[in-house]
Coordinates of C-alpha atoms in Angstrom, one line a residue:
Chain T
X1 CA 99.6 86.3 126.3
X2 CA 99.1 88.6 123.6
X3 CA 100.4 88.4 119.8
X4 CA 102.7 90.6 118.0
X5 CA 102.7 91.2 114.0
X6 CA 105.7 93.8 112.1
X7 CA 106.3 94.5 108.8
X8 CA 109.3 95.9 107.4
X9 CA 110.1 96.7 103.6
X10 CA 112.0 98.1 101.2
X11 CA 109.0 100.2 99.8
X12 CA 105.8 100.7 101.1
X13 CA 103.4 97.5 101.4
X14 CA 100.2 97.4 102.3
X15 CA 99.6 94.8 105.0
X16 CA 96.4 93.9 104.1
X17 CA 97.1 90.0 103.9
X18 CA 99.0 89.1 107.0
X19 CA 96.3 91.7 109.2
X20 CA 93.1 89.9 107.4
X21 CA 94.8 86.3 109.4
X22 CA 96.0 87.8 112.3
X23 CA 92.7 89.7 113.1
X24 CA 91.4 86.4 113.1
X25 CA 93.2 85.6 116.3
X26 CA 91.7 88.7 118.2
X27 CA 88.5 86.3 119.5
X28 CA 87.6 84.1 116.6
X29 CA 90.6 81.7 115.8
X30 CA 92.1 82.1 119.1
X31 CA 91.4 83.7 122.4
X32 CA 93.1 87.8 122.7
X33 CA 89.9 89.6 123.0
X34 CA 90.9 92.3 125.1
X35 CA 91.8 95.2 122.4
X36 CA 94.4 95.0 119.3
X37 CA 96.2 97.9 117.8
X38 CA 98.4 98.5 114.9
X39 CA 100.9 101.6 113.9
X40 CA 101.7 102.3 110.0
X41 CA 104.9 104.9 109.6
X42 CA 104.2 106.7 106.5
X43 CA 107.3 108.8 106.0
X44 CA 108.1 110.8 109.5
X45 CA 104.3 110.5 110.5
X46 CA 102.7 108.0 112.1
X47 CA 99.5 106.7 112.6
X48 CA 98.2 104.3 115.2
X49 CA 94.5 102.4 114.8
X50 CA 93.2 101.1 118.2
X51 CA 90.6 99.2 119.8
X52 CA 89.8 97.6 122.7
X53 CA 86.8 95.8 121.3
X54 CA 88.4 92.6 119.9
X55 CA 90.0 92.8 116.4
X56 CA 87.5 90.3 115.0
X57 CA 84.4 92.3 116.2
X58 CA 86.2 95.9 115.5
X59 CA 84.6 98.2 112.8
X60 CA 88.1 99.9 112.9
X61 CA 89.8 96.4 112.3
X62 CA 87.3 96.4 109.3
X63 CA 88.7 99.5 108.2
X64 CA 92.3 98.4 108.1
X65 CA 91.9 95.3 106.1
X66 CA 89.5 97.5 103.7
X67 CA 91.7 100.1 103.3
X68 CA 95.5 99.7 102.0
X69 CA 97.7 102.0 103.8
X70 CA 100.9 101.6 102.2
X71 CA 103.6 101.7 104.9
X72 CA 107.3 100.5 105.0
X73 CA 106.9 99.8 108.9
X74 CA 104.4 98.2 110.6
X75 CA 103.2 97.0 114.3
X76 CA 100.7 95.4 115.5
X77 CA 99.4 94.1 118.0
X78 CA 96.4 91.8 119.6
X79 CA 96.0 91.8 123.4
X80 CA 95.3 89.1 126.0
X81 CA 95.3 91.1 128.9
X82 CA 97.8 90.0 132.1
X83 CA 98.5 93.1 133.7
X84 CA 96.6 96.2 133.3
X85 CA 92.3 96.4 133.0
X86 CA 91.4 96.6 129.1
X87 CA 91.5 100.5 128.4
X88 CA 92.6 102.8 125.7
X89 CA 95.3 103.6 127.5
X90 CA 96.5 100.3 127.8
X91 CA 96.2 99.1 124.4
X92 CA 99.5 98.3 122.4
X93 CA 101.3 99.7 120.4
X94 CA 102.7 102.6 122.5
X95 CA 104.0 105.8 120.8
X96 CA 106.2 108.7 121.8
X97 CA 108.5 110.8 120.1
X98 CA 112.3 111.4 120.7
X99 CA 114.9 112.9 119.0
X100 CA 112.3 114.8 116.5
X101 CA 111.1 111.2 115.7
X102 CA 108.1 108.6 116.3
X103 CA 108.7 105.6 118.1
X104 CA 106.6 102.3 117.9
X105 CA 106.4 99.4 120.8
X106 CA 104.6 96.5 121.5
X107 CA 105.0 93.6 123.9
X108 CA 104.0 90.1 124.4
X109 CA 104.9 88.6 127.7
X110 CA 105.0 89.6 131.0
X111 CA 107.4 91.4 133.3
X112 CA 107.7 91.6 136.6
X113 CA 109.5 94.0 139.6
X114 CA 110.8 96.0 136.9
X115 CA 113.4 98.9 137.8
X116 CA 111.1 102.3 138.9
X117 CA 110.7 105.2 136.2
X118 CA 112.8 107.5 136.6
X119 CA 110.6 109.7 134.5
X120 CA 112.9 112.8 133.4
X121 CA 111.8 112.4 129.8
X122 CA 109.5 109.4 129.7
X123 CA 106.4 108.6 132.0
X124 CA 103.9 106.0 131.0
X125 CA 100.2 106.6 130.6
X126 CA 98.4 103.6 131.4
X127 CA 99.3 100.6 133.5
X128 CA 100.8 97.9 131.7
X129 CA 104.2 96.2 132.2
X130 CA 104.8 96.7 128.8
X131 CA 104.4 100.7 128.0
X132 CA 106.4 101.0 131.6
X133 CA 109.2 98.7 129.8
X134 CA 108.8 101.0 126.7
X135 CA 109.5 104.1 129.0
X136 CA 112.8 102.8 130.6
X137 CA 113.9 102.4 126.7
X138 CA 113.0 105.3 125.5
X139 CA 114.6 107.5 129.0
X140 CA 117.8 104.9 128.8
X141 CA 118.1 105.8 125.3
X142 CA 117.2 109.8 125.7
X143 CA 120.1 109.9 128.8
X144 CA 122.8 108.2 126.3
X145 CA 121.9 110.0 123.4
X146 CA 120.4 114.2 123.0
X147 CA 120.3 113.3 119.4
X148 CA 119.1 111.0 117.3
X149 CA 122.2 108.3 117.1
X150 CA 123.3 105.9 114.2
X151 CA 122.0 102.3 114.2
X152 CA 125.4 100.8 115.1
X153 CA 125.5 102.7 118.3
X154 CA 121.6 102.5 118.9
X155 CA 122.4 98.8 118.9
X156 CA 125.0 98.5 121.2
X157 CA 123.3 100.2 124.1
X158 CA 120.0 98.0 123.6
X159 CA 122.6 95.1 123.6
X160 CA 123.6 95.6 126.8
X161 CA 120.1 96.9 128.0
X162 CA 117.4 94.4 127.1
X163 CA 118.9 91.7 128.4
X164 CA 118.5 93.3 131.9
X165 CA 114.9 94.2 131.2
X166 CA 114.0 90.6 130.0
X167 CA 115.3 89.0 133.1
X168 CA 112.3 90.6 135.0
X169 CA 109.8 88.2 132.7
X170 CA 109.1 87.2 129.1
X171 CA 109.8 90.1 126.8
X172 CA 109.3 89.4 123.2
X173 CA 108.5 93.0 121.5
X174 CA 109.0 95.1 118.6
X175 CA 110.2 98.5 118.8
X176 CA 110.7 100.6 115.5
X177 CA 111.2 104.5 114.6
X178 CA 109.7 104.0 110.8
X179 CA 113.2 103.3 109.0
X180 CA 114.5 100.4 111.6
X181 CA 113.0 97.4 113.1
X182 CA 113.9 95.6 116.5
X183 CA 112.2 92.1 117.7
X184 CA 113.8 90.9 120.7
X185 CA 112.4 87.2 121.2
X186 CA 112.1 85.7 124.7
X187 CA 109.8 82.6 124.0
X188 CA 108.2 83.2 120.6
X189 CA 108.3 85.6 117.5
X190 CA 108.8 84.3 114.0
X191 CA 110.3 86.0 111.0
X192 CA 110.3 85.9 106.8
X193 CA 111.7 87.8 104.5
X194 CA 109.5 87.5 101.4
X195 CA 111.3 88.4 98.2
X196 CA 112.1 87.7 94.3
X197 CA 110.7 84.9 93.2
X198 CA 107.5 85.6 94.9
X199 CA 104.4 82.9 95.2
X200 CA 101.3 82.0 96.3
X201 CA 100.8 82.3 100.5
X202 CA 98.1 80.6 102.2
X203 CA 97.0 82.0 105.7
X204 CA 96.6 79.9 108.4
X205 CA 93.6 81.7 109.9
X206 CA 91.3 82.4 106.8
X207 CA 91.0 80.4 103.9
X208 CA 92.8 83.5 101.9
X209 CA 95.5 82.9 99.8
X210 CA 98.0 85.7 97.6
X211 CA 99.7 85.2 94.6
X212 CA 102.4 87.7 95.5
X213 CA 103.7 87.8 92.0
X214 CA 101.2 89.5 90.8
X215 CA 101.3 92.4 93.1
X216 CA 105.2 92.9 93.7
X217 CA 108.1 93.8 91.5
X218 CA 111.3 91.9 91.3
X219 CA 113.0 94.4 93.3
X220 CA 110.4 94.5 96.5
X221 CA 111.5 93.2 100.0
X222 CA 109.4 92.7 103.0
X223 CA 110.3 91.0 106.3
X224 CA 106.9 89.8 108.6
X225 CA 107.7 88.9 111.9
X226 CA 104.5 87.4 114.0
X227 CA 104.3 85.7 117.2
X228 CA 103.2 82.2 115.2
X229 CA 103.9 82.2 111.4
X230 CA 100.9 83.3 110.0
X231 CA 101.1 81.3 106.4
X232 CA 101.2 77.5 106.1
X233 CA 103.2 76.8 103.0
X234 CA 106.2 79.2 103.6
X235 CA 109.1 78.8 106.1
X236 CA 109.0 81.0 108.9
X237 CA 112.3 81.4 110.7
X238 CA 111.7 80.5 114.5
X239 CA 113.9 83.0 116.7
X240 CA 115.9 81.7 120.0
X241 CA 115.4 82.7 123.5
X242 CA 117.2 85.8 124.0
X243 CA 117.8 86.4 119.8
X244 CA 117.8 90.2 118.4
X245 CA 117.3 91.2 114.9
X246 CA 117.2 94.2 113.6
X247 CA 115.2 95.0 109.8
X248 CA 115.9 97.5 107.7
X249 CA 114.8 98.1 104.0
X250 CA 113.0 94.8 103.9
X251 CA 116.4 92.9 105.2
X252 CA 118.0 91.6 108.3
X253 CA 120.9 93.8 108.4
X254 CA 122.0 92.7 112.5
X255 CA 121.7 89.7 114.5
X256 CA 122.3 89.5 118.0
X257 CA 122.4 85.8 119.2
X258 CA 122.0 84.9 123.4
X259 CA 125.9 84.2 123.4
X260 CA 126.7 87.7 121.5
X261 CA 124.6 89.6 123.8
Chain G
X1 CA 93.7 128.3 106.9
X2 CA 92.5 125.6 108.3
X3 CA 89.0 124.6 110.7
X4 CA 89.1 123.5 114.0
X5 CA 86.5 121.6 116.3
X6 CA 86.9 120.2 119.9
X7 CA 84.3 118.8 122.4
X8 CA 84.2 119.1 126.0
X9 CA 81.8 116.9 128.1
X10 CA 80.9 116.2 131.3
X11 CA 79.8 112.4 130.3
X12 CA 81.3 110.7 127.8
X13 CA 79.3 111.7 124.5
X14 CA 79.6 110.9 120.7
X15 CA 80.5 113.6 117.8
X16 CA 78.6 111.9 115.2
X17 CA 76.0 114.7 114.8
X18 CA 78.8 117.9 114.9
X19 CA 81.9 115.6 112.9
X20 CA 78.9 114.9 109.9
X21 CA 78.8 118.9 109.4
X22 CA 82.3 119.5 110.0
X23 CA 83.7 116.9 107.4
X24 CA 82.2 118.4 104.3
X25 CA 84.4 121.2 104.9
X26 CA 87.0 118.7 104.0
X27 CA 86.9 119.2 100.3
X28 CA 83.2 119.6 99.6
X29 CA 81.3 122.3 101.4
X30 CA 84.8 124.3 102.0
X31 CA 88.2 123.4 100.3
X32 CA 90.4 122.3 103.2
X33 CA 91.4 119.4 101.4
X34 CA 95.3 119.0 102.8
X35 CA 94.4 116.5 105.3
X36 CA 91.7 116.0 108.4
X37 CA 92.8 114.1 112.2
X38 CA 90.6 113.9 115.1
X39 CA 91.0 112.9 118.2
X40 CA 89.3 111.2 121.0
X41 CA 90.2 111.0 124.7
X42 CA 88.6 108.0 126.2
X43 CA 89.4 108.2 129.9
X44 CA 93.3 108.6 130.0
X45 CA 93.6 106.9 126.8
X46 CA 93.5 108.9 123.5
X47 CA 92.9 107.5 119.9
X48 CA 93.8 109.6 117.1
X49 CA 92.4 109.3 113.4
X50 CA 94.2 110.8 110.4
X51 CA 94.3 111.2 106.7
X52 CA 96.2 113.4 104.2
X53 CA 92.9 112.4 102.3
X54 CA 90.2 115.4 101.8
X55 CA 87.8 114.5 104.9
X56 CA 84.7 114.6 102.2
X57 CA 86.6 111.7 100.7
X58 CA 88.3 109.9 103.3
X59 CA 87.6 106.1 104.6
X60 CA 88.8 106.8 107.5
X61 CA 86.1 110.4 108.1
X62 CA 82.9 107.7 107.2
X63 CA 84.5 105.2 110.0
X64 CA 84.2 108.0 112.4
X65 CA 80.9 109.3 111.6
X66 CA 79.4 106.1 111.4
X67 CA 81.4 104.4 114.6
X68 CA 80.2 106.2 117.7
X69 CA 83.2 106.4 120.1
X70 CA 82.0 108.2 123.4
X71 CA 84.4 110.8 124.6
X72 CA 84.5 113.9 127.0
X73 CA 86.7 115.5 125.2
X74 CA 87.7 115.8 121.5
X75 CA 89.8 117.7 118.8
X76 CA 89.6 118.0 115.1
X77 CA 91.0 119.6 112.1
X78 CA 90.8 119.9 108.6
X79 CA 94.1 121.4 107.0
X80 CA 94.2 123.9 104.5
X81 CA 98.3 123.6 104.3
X82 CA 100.0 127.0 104.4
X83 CA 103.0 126.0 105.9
X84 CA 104.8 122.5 105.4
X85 CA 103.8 119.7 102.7
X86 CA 100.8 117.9 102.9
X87 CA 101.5 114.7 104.7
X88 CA 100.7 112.7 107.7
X89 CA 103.8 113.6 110.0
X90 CA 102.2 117.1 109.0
X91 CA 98.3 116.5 109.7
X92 CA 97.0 117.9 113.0
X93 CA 95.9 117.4 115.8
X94 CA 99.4 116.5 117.0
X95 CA 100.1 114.3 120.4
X96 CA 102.8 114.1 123.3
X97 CA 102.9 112.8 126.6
X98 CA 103.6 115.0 129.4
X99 CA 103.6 114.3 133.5
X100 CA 102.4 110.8 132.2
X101 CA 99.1 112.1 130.4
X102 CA 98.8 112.6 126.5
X103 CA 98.2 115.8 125.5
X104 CA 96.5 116.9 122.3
X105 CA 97.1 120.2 119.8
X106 CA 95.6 121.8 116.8
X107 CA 95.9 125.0 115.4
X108 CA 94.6 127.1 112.6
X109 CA 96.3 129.9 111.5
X110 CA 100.1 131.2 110.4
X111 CA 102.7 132.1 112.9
X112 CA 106.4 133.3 111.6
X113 CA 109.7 133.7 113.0
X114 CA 108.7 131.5 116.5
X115 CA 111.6 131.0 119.0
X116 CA 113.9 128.3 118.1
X117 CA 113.2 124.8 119.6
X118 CA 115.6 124.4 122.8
X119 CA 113.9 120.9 122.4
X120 CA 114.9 119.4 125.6
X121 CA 112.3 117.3 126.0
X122 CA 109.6 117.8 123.2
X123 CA 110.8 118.1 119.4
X124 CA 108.6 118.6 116.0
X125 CA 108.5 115.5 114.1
X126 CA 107.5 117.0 110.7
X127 CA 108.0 120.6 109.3
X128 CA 104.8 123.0 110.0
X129 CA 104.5 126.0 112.5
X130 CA 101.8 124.1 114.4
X131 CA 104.0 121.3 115.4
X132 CA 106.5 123.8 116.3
X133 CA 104.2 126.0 118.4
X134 CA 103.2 122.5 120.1
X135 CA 106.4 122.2 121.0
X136 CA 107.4 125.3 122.2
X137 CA 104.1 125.2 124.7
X138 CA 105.2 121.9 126.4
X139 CA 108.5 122.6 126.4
X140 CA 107.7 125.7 128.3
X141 CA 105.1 124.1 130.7
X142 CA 107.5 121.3 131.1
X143 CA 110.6 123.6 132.1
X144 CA 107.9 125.0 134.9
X145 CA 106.4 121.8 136.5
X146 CA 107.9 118.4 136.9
X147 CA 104.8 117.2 137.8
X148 CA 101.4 117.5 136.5
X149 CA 100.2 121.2 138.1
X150 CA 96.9 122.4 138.9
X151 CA 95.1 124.0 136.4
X152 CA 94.8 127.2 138.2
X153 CA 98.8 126.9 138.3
X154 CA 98.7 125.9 134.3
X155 CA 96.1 129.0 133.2
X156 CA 98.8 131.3 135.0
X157 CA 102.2 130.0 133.1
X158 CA 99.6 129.7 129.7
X159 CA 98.3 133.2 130.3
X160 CA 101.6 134.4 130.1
X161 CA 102.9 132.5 127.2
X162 CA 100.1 132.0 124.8
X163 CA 100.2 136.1 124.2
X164 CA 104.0 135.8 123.4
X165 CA 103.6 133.2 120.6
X166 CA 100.6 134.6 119.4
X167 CA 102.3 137.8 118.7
X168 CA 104.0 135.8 115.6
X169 CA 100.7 135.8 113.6
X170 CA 97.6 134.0 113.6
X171 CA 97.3 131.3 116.6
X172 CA 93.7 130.1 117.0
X173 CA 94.2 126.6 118.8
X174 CA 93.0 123.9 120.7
X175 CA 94.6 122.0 123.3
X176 CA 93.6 119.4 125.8
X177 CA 94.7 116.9 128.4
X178 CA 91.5 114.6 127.8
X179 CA 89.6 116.5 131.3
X180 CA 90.6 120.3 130.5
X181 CA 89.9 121.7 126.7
X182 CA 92.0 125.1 126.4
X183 CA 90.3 127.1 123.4
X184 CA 92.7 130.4 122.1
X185 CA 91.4 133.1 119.3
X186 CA 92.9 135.2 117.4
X187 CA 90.7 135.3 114.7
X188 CA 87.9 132.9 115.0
X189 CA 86.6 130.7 116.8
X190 CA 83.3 130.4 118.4
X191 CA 81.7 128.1 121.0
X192 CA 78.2 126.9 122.3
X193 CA 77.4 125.0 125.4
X194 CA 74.2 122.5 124.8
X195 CA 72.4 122.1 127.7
X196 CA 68.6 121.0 129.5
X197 CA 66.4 121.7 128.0
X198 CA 67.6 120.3 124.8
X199 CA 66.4 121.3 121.2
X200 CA 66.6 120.6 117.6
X201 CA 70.0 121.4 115.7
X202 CA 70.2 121.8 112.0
X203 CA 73.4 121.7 110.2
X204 CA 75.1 124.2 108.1
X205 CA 77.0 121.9 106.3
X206 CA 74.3 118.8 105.3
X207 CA 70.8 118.8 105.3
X208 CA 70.8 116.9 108.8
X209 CA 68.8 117.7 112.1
X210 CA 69.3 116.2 115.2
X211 CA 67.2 116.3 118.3
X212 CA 69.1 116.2 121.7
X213 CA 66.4 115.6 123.9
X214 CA 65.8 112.8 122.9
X215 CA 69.4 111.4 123.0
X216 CA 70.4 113.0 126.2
X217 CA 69.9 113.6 130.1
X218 CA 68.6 116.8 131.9
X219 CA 72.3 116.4 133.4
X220 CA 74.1 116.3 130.3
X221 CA 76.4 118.9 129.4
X222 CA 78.6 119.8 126.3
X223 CA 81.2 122.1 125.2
X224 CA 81.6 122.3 121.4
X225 CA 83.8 124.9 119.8
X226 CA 84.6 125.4 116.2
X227 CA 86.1 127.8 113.7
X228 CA 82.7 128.6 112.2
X229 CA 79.1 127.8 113.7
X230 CA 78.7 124.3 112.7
X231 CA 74.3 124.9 113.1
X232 CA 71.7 127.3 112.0
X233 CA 69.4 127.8 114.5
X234 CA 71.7 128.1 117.6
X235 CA 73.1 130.9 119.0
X236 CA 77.1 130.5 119.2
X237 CA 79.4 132.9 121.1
X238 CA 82.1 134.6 119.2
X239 CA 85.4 134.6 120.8
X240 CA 86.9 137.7 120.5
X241 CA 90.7 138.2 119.5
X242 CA 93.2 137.1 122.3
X243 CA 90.0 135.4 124.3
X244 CA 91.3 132.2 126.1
X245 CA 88.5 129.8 127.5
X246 CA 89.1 126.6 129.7
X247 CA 86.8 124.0 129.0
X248 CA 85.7 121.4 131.9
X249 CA 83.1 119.2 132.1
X250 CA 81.2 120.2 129.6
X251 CA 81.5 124.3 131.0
X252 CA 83.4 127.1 130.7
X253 CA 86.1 127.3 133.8
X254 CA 87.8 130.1 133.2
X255 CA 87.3 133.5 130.6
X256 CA 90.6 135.4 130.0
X257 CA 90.0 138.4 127.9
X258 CA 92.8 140.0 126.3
X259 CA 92.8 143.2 128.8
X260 CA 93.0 140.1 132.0
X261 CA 95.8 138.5 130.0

């Protein structure tokens, strides 16, 4: 299995602190050696770090916790591979525009028989379960909508159409266009929404801590979401089987529970 | 206007030696200071680096000349904006997948008044003429072939439409599928194709020498094509206005001079 780590915010964060722990996990605190990625929206661009050396041994990995990239939406992502040989091409997160915008996925689980690609507008590259899930999205998506649609009706076709994609496995992901984003948990994915008054966080993975008072203002707002919480003094809110949420701005603003769905 | 360089190869090879002279046009040797990408095929797989930084300047230019990533085929740029802010969603080379591959773009030059985006299936993300042009191209090939075509059936739908954008100002670009490197000039752009027996290279750029014999094979071949000779003491074909050379393995494929086109 693989592990997933997002960031959401009100304005743009560097992610520095959570990446410097969850690196860790890419073959020195735990065992996902087999490539790690991560995807900062900056405005309408996008820019995607990968590497399918493991993120504890990467020199680009290096680069990410070196370098602040300020970002208000984040994914990333380190990979244990279950389907797929490790490759470029199948190295998380996925990207692809629609509707004049870029579009971020990554997947931790594992699906199986999943429906063919119908492959009008989407067609994946490598051969992962996962960026073959992220293409059925995207083309479900494309046929409902020619244009880019409002969050409220975004969310009630996924409603309807995740739930059939996760009965083919265990499909915990994160899926975001920048401004929005969606973690659909099947078996694991933790959230926090850090905010006013902010403290000290100490990771679990590197004896690092932050005082985050000292570099936010009262007014800042960031959600992590992570496969296992990645701080030991905070409270991480564990998500159900089959639970949706949608960030935006830093804030949960939808929650789709297994009996809403 | 901005520089361009891609590499073509028949093995995977590194662009250390070429990317070192190229960068310092980023803001030191040259003043396209907007912004610098590059991007690296690695078997179907791409990777794409980019900055709104000044190459000469940017963290993310030393990772790439000091991290050798093998590749047979790679595109760069360094953006002197004309058209469209400076920012990432802006910053060439640009990327799409089409028929299930990812295909790279990057373009120097200034083209006005292009068609309107029917945007079917591909749409710009940010605001320049490159993006647009991008665009336009796969929408076109995409319209023609549902599945990946030949790339004696793609020169002869190219050959057609690259003359028609290009009639809306300056359209040097560079675009590739990670095995085929299309190289277009309407004002400049010049290539070299290194080959046994290998000699000595000195920058233009930096005080910097290389010897490819002894970092190569008798077999190795490569393609590298920039805006400007990026050596000294090589000979470099010019490309003359409305030339269009396909790149493969390292060679040229096909010539089309403006009088074939």
């Amino acid at each position: 299995m693989c592990q997933l780590l997002g960031m959401n915010c009100n304005v743009p964060t560097d992610i520095c602190f959570s990446f410097t722990g969850f690196a860790c996990r890419g073959g020195r605190t735990d065992h996902h050696s087999d490539g790690w990625g991560i995807a900062f929206f900056e405005e309408k661009g996008s820019r995607l770090f990968l590497d399918y050396l493991p993120s504890a041994q990467s020199p680009v990995a290096q680069l990410v916790q070196q370098y602040p990239i300020k970002s208000k939406s984040v994914i990333a992502h380190i990979r244990k591979a279950t389907q797929g040989e490790v490759s470029l091409a199948n190295t998380h997160p996925f990207q692809r525009e629609i509707w004049g915008q870029y579009w971020i996925f990554a997947h931790n689980g594992d699906l199986n028989n999943l429906p063919a690609i119908r492959g009008e507008y989407y067609r994946p590259v490598g051969s992962t379960d996962s960026e073959h899930a992220f293409c059925l999205i995207l083309e479900h998506l494309r046929q409902h909508f020619s244009q880019a649609p409002s969050l409220t009706q975004l969310a009630a076709v996924l409603k309807d159409f995740v739930p059939h994609l996760a009965q083919h496995g265990i499909f915990n992901f994160m899926l975001s266009n920048g401004d929005w984003l969606f973690a659909h948990c099947s078996t694991k994915l933790h959230y926090i929404i850090r905010q006013a008054p902010f403290a000290v966080a100490q990771l679990v993975d590197e004896d690092v801590s932050i005082d985050f008072s000292e570099v936010t203002t009262p007014e800042d707002r960031v959600a992590v979401i992570a496969t296992l919480p990645l701080t030991t003094n905070e409270t991480w809110h564990a998500m159900q089987a089959g639970e949706m949420v949608y960030f935006c701005e830093g804030q949960v603003t939808h929650v789709l529970l297994p009996n809403t769905l």
